[in-house]
Tab-separated table of C-alpha atoms and ligand atoms in Angstrom:
chain	number	residue	atom	x	y	z
A	1	MET	CA	0.000	0.000	0.000
A	2	SER	CA	1.403	3.366	-0.938
A	3	LYS	CA	1.497	5.955	1.792
A	4	LYS	CA	-0.743	9.000	1.839
A	5	GLN	CA	1.285	12.122	1.106
A	6	VAL	CA	0.511	14.899	3.554
A	7	TYR	CA	1.563	18.560	3.707
A	8	PHE	CA	1.188	20.003	7.221
A	9	ASN	CA	0.626	23.709	7.958
A	10	HIS	CA	0.220	24.412	11.682
A	11	ASP	CA	0.212	27.311	14.114
A	12	GLY	CA	2.552	26.150	16.864
A	13	GLY	CA	0.093	25.453	19.689
A	14	VAL	CA	0.712	22.525	22.012
A	15	ASP	CA	-1.660	20.301	20.066
A	16	ASP	CA	-0.217	21.473	16.719
A	17	LEU	CA	3.248	20.373	17.844
A	18	ALA	CA	1.856	17.148	19.319
A	19	SER	CA	0.241	16.570	15.911
A	20	LEU	CA	3.587	16.972	14.148
A	21	PHE	CA	5.037	14.317	16.433
A	22	LEU	CA	2.128	11.934	15.721
A	23	LEU	CA	2.369	12.477	11.941
A	24	LEU	CA	5.991	11.352	12.112
A	25	THR	CA	4.934	8.110	13.818
A	26	MET	CA	1.912	7.261	11.606
A	27	GLU	CA	2.899	4.410	9.271
A	28	GLU	CA	0.265	5.206	6.626
A	29	ILE	CA	1.492	8.768	6.170
A	30	GLU	CA	4.423	10.287	4.331
A	31	LEU	CA	4.973	13.847	5.470
A	32	VAL	CA	6.065	15.860	2.409
A	33	GLY	CA	6.186	19.394	3.828
A	34	VAL	CA	5.818	21.379	7.036
A	35	SER	CA	5.117	25.077	7.504
A	36	VAL	CA	4.265	27.275	10.467
A	37	ILE	CA	1.959	30.293	10.655
A	38	PRO	CA	2.239	32.694	13.627
A	39	ALA	CA	-1.396	32.562	14.741
A	40	ASP	CA	-1.704	30.655	18.067
A	41	CYS	CA	2.089	30.959	18.566
A	42	TYR	CA	5.146	33.130	18.086
A	43	LEU	CA	6.900	32.229	14.859
A	44	GLU	CA	10.538	31.633	15.805
A	45	PRO	CA	9.996	29.223	18.730
A	46	ALA	CA	7.303	27.339	16.776
A	47	VAL	CA	9.600	26.890	13.746
A	48	SER	CA	12.458	25.912	16.033
A	49	ALA	CA	10.368	23.400	18.025
A	50	SER	CA	9.103	21.882	14.744
A	51	ARG	CA	12.669	21.389	13.496
A	52	LYS	CA	13.690	19.739	16.767
A	53	ILE	CA	10.649	17.437	16.789
A	54	ILE	CA	11.514	16.286	13.244
A	55	ASP	CA	15.127	15.707	14.330
A	56	ARG	CA	14.135	13.778	17.438
A	57	PHE	CA	11.190	11.733	16.186
A	58	GLY	CA	11.510	11.711	12.388
A	59	LYS	CA	12.838	8.598	10.675
A	60	GLY	CA	15.250	10.219	8.280
A	61	GLU	CA	12.594	12.212	6.420
A	62	ASP	CA	14.093	14.830	4.146
A	63	LEU	CA	12.059	17.756	5.470
A	64	ASN	CA	12.644	21.403	6.105
A	65	VAL	CA	10.299	23.808	7.863
A	66	ALA	CA	8.935	26.945	6.198
A	67	ALA	CA	7.914	30.047	8.132
A	68	SER	CA	4.834	31.990	7.121
A	69	THR	CA	4.789	35.692	6.348
A	70	SER	CA	1.009	35.833	6.854
A	71	ARG	CA	-0.611	38.068	9.457
A	72	GLY	CA	-4.107	37.667	10.837
A	73	VAL	CA	-6.989	40.041	11.186
A	74	ASN	CA	-7.711	39.116	14.827
A	75	PRO	CA	-4.634	38.173	16.898
A	76	PHE	CA	-4.639	35.262	19.383
A	77	PRO	CA	-4.242	35.903	23.139
A	78	LYS	CA	-0.575	36.262	24.114
A	79	GLU	CA	-0.694	33.628	26.906
A	80	TRP	CA	-1.668	30.975	24.362
A	81	ARG	CA	0.955	32.134	21.877
A	82	MET	CA	3.670	31.700	24.525
A	83	HIS	CA	3.279	27.888	24.564
A	84	ALA	CA	5.657	27.415	21.616
A	85	PHE	CA	8.509	28.877	23.694
A	86	TYR	CA	7.914	26.267	26.396
A	87	VAL	CA	7.839	23.317	23.986
A	88	ASP	CA	10.960	24.612	22.225
A	89	ALA	CA	12.770	24.719	25.582
A	90	LEU	CA	11.940	21.134	26.661
A	91	PRO	CA	15.175	19.338	27.648
A	92	LEU	CA	13.997	16.310	25.642
A	93	LEU	CA	14.292	18.379	22.442
A	94	ASN	CA	17.590	19.984	23.385
A	95	GLU	CA	19.793	17.072	24.421
A	96	SER	CA	22.212	17.339	21.512
A	97	ASN	CA	22.165	21.136	21.198
A	98	VAL	CA	22.394	20.943	17.395
A	99	VAL	CA	19.494	21.170	14.967
A	100	HIS	CA	19.815	19.316	11.664
A	101	THR	CA	16.416	19.959	10.074
A	102	LEU	CA	16.736	23.225	8.179
A	103	LYS	CA	14.466	26.221	7.983
A	104	SER	CA	13.320	26.761	4.386
A	105	GLU	CA	14.296	29.981	2.657
A	106	LEU	CA	10.796	30.162	1.164
A	107	PRO	CA	7.800	31.728	2.896
A	108	ALA	CA	5.167	29.133	3.793
A	109	HIS	CA	2.692	29.871	0.996
A	110	VAL	CA	5.442	29.673	-1.672
A	111	HIS	CA	6.808	26.498	-0.034
A	112	LEU	CA	3.309	25.027	-0.318
A	113	ILE	CA	3.007	26.004	-3.998
A	114	GLN	CA	6.427	24.529	-4.792
A	115	THR	CA	5.709	21.268	-2.954
A	116	LEU	CA	2.415	20.819	-4.821
A	117	GLU	CA	3.826	21.782	-8.228
A	118	GLN	CA	6.791	19.445	-7.909
A	119	SER	CA	4.726	16.472	-6.727
A	120	LYS	CA	3.690	13.764	-9.173
A	121	GLU	CA	0.798	12.677	-6.965
A	122	PRO	CA	-1.987	14.770	-5.445
A	123	ILE	CA	-1.255	15.751	-1.839
A	124	THR	CA	-3.540	15.891	1.185
A	125	LEU	CA	-3.323	19.218	3.019
A	126	LEU	CA	-3.586	19.181	6.806
A	127	PHE	CA	-4.175	22.634	8.312
A	128	THR	CA	-4.489	22.916	12.093
A	129	GLY	CA	-4.502	26.711	12.225
A	130	PRO	CA	-5.958	29.471	10.040
A	131	LEU	CA	-6.173	29.012	6.254
A	132	THR	CA	-4.259	32.166	5.286
A	133	ASP	CA	-1.255	30.473	3.663
A	134	LEU	CA	-3.513	28.272	1.543
A	135	ALA	CA	-5.653	31.234	0.442
A	136	ARG	CA	-2.512	33.165	-0.555
A	137	ALA	CA	-1.090	30.173	-2.415
A	138	LEU	CA	-4.333	29.715	-4.374
A	139	GLU	CA	-4.418	33.386	-5.250
A	140	ILE	CA	-0.929	33.355	-6.757
A	141	ALA	CA	-1.088	29.872	-8.288
A	142	PRO	CA	-4.696	28.746	-8.827
A	143	GLY	CA	-3.398	25.748	-10.816
A	144	ILE	CA	-2.329	24.014	-7.596
A	145	GLU	CA	-5.968	23.231	-6.879
A	146	LYS	CA	-5.822	20.120	-9.054
A	147	LYS	CA	-2.822	18.848	-7.108
A	148	ILE	CA	-4.750	18.932	-3.837
A	149	GLU	CA	-6.297	15.580	-2.937
A	150	LYS	CA	-8.323	17.201	-0.163
A	151	LEU	CA	-8.018	19.674	2.689
A	152	VAL	CA	-8.370	18.422	6.261
A	153	TRP	CA	-8.924	21.480	8.471
A	154	MET	CA	-9.386	22.095	12.164
A	155	GLY	CA	-11.642	25.106	12.313
A	156	GLY	CA	-15.139	26.478	12.524
A	157	THR	CA	-18.177	25.426	14.498
A	158	PHE	CA	-21.881	24.994	13.804
A	159	LEU	CA	-22.769	25.406	17.468
A	160	ASN	CA	-24.312	28.695	18.578
A	161	GLU	CA	-21.323	29.307	20.811
A	162	GLY	CA	-17.728	29.218	19.575
A	163	ASN	CA	-14.522	29.686	21.571
A	164	VAL	CA	-13.739	33.346	20.828
A	165	GLU	CA	-14.208	35.671	23.801
A	166	GLU	CA	-13.119	39.055	22.541
A	167	PRO	CA	-14.447	42.604	22.641
A	168	GLU	CA	-16.583	43.573	19.650
A	169	HIS	CA	-17.458	39.942	18.923
A	170	ASP	CA	-20.578	37.930	19.756
A	171	GLY	CA	-18.721	34.695	20.605
A	172	THR	CA	-20.146	32.604	17.766
A	173	ALA	CA	-16.831	31.879	15.983
A	174	GLU	CA	-14.044	29.331	16.385
A	175	TRP	CA	-10.563	30.855	16.694
A	176	ASN	CA	-8.880	29.491	13.549
A	177	ALA	CA	-11.747	30.844	11.457
A	178	PHE	CA	-11.840	34.141	13.392
A	179	TRP	CA	-8.089	34.840	12.906
A	180	ASP	CA	-8.653	35.280	9.162
A	181	PRO	CA	-12.273	34.875	8.005
A	182	GLU	CA	-11.472	36.130	4.480
A	183	ALA	CA	-9.026	33.272	3.973
A	184	VAL	CA	-11.697	30.716	4.889
A	185	ALA	CA	-14.094	32.393	2.458
A	186	ALA	CA	-11.477	32.217	-0.319
A	187	VAL	CA	-10.825	28.512	0.286
A	188	PHE	CA	-14.571	27.776	0.529
A	189	ASP	CA	-14.865	29.429	-2.890
A	190	THR	CA	-12.844	26.661	-4.597
A	191	GLU	CA	-13.709	23.109	-5.650
A	192	ILE	CA	-11.335	21.579	-3.100
A	193	GLU	CA	-12.820	18.718	-1.066
A	194	ILE	CA	-12.884	19.822	2.571
A	195	ASN	CA	-12.981	17.631	5.660
A	196	MET	CA	-13.584	19.746	8.746
A	197	VAL	CA	-13.023	19.056	12.398
A	198	ALA	CA	-15.180	21.677	14.106
A	199	LEU	CA	-15.497	22.423	17.821
A	200	GLU	CA	-18.429	20.049	18.225
A	201	SER	CA	-16.294	17.301	16.696
A	202	THR	CA	-13.819	17.611	19.567
A	203	ASN	CA	-16.337	17.862	22.423
A	204	GLN	CA	-15.829	14.196	23.193
A	205	VAL	CA	-12.063	14.608	23.551
A	206	PRO	CA	-11.292	17.168	26.292
A	207	LEU	CA	-7.954	16.881	28.067
A	208	THR	CA	-8.990	15.470	31.446
A	209	ASN	CA	-6.840	14.708	34.482
A	210	GLU	CA	-7.567	11.040	33.949
A	211	ILE	CA	-5.810	11.230	30.581
A	212	ARG	CA	-2.892	13.230	32.006
A	213	ASN	CA	-2.472	10.635	34.779
A	214	MET	CA	-2.623	7.764	32.299
A	215	TRP	CA	0.195	9.360	30.274
A	216	ALA	CA	2.163	10.140	33.456
A	217	SER	CA	2.031	6.466	34.447
A	218	GLN	CA	3.543	5.499	31.082
A	219	ARG	CA	6.246	8.174	30.962
A	220	LYS	CA	9.042	5.653	30.679
A	221	HIS	CA	8.100	5.600	26.991
A	222	ILE	CA	9.785	8.611	25.448
A	223	GLY	CA	6.854	9.492	23.155
A	224	VAL	CA	4.305	9.367	25.976
A	225	ASP	CA	6.614	11.457	28.178
A	226	PHE	CA	6.990	14.036	25.389
A	227	ILE	CA	3.228	14.422	24.941
A	228	GLY	CA	2.659	14.516	28.715
A	229	GLN	CA	5.263	17.278	29.102
A	230	CYS	CA	3.676	19.267	26.263
A	231	TYR	CA	0.144	19.074	27.658
A	232	ALA	CA	1.408	19.958	31.156
A	233	MET	CA	1.672	23.523	29.787
A	234	CYS	CA	-2.099	23.761	29.356
A	235	PRO	CA	-4.396	24.557	32.285
A	236	PRO	CA	-6.219	21.469	33.549
A	237	LEU	CA	-9.961	20.883	33.280
A	238	VAL	CA	-10.957	20.685	36.940
A	239	HIS	CA	-14.613	21.482	37.539
A	240	ILE	CA	-16.266	23.165	34.594
A	241	GLU	CA	-15.345	23.781	31.004
A	242	THR	CA	-14.130	27.319	30.312
A	243	ASN	CA	-12.622	29.220	27.427
A	244	SER	CA	-9.223	27.832	28.533
A	245	THR	CA	-10.276	24.185	28.570
A	246	TYR	CA	-8.054	22.222	26.264
A	247	TYR	CA	-9.427	19.713	23.778
A	248	LEU	CA	-7.425	17.501	21.462
A	249	TRP	CA	-8.604	19.630	18.549
A	250	ASP	CA	-5.631	19.295	16.220
A	251	VAL	CA	-4.707	15.781	17.269
A	252	LEU	CA	-8.198	14.526	16.365
A	253	THR	CA	-7.878	16.347	13.037
A	254	THR	CA	-4.492	14.757	12.356
A	255	VAL	CA	-5.717	11.265	13.176
A	256	SER	CA	-8.753	11.779	10.900
A	257	VAL	CA	-6.503	12.209	7.837
A	258	THR	CA	-6.690	8.434	7.387
A	259	PRO	CA	-10.055	6.661	7.851
A	260	GLN	CA	-10.611	5.475	11.439
A	261	SER	CA	-13.337	3.173	12.750
A	262	PHE	CA	-13.862	5.474	15.751
A	263	ILE	CA	-14.390	8.721	13.811
A	264	HIS	CA	-17.684	9.454	12.030
A	265	SER	CA	-18.613	12.348	9.758
A	266	LYS	CA	-21.573	13.874	7.998
A	267	VAL	CA	-21.912	16.125	4.971
A	268	VAL	CA	-23.276	19.666	5.432
A	269	ASN	CA	-23.446	22.886	3.423
A	270	CYS	CA	-22.213	26.150	4.899
A	271	TYR	CA	-20.691	29.578	4.414
A	272	ILE	CA	-18.563	31.901	6.574
A	273	GLU	CA	-19.368	35.339	7.966
A	274	LYS	CA	-16.559	37.610	6.760
A	275	ASP	CA	-17.028	40.702	8.923
A	276	GLY	CA	-19.046	42.337	11.662
A	277	VAL	CA	-19.763	41.078	15.194
A	278	SER	CA	-20.081	37.443	14.041
A	279	GLN	CA	-16.972	37.431	11.852
A	280	GLY	CA	-15.481	33.954	11.538
A	281	ARG	CA	-18.789	32.238	12.249
A	282	THR	CA	-19.480	29.229	10.020
A	283	ILE	CA	-23.176	28.932	9.243
A	284	LEU	CA	-25.193	26.003	7.899
A	285	ASP	CA	-26.971	26.914	4.664
A	286	GLU	CA	-28.277	24.695	1.871
A	287	LYS	CA	-26.901	27.113	-0.694
A	288	GLY	CA	-23.445	27.094	0.902
A	289	ARG	CA	-20.440	24.967	-0.049
A	290	GLU	CA	-20.273	21.311	0.854
A	291	VAL	CA	-17.981	20.148	3.657
A	292	THR	CA	-17.672	16.860	5.499
A	293	VAL	CA	-17.609	17.471	9.244
A	294	VAL	CA	-16.641	15.032	11.987
A	295	ASN	CA	-19.691	14.614	14.238
A	296	ASP	CA	-18.926	11.591	16.407
A	297	VAL	CA	-15.796	10.200	18.038
A	298	ASP	CA	-15.401	7.199	20.328
A	299	ARG	CA	-13.342	8.797	23.068
A	300	ASP	CA	-11.760	5.661	24.530
A	301	LEU	CA	-10.718	4.217	21.179
A	302	PHE	CA	-9.303	7.606	20.150
A	303	PHE	CA	-7.084	7.858	23.236
A	304	GLN	CA	-6.026	4.216	22.863
A	305	TYR	CA	-5.028	4.865	19.263
A	306	ILE	CA	-2.929	7.970	19.923
A	307	THR	CA	-1.285	6.450	23.006
A	308	ALA	CA	-0.307	3.409	20.915
A	309	LEU	CA	1.273	5.782	18.368
A	310	MET	CA	3.286	7.411	21.158
A	311	HIS	CA	4.608	3.978	22.141
A	312	GLN	CA	5.964	3.534	18.617
A	313	ALA	CA	8.373	6.421	19.048
A	314	GLU	CA	10.938	4.363	20.959
A	315	ASP	CA	14.614	4.852	20.188
B	1	AGV	O1	-9.785	26.668	18.343
B	1	AGV	C1	-8.932	25.591	18.440
B	1	AGV	C2	-7.559	25.870	17.878
B	1	AGV	C3	-6.809	24.557	17.596
B	1	AGV	O2	-6.183	24.598	16.320
B	1	AGV	N1	-6.600	26.626	18.743
B	1	AGV	C4	-6.003	25.603	19.628
B	1	AGV	C5	-5.781	24.400	18.727
B	1	AGV	O3	-4.437	24.384	18.276
B	1	AGV	C6	-7.035	27.864	19.390
B	1	AGV	C7	-7.486	27.771	20.828
B	1	AGV	C8	-8.803	27.728	21.302
B	1	AGV	N2	-8.806	27.664	22.673
B	1	AGV	C9	-7.503	27.633	23.087
B	1	AGV	C10	-6.663	27.704	21.946
B	1	AGV	C11	-6.887	27.543	24.382
B	1	AGV	N3	-7.623	27.461	25.496
B	1	AGV	N4	-5.540	27.537	24.439
B	1	AGV	C12	-4.802	27.624	23.316
B	1	AGV	N5	-5.324	27.701	22.065
B	2	CA	CA1	-3.801	24.933	16.070
């Protein structure tokens, strides 16, 4: 069986970096490109952490990491963006004090265009942050559309309440969509097949203390220890869910790139609100574009699957 070729654009959050680690361990996937957009992160530590994760957990992949030059409309909270500094500083990623994986000289959107144009096969795009780099790539080089197998995106929500709590906004949007609503609109305007993991898709996979303790008990495995250390940076879910509660948003999205018995989806039609108090809100509408959205996950099987992947990252 030939491997699925995947290009990964992420925004340096804890679960984005955890996703990069998991992609490197998934047998069915060949990672063909990585780029980082400074949305839910600061750029330099997120690029640096990505290079170190590829060094530490890659299996000789010939990858470099491209930095984005994109800027959002609505910036992420600083406390969340700081996480990339903490991951980059983990002793586990800094044992050798040399980094082999290079930073690309190309900006992310050009790196994406080049990777698609040079590929013989269509490539699956995995985006776990805003869609700005993809929108810019499509604008400059619309021909790449036919090289895209599909887009798997973490973003949006069809619930009445999203996870944005900002002045001048009504709270109906999800953050990745809110950071750059125009980019989502531009991507929705193409013929690209889109698989979405929305907020409701991840409701069954919050980061609970039970999960943290399970990983802690298995920390003798280097991959489990790495993920446990990463998620230790996120505030725990103690009594009630809040705006800071962490879900495995991007990890679920990453795992859904290949078909899984424990992930179910449905097809809907929708559009995105581009401005005003609801900007970034994704809205169901028969006349809107078609997307496939994950609507059911078996929580236990999901955690079993990702923990098994972490076990595979032994030396
Ligand atoms: O809206 C979810 C997206 C995902 O791509 N990100 C985090 C994931 O990487 C933004 C976000 C929402 N709530 C957050 C976020 C929180 N409490 N901490 C950090 N980031
Ligand atoms: Ca993210």
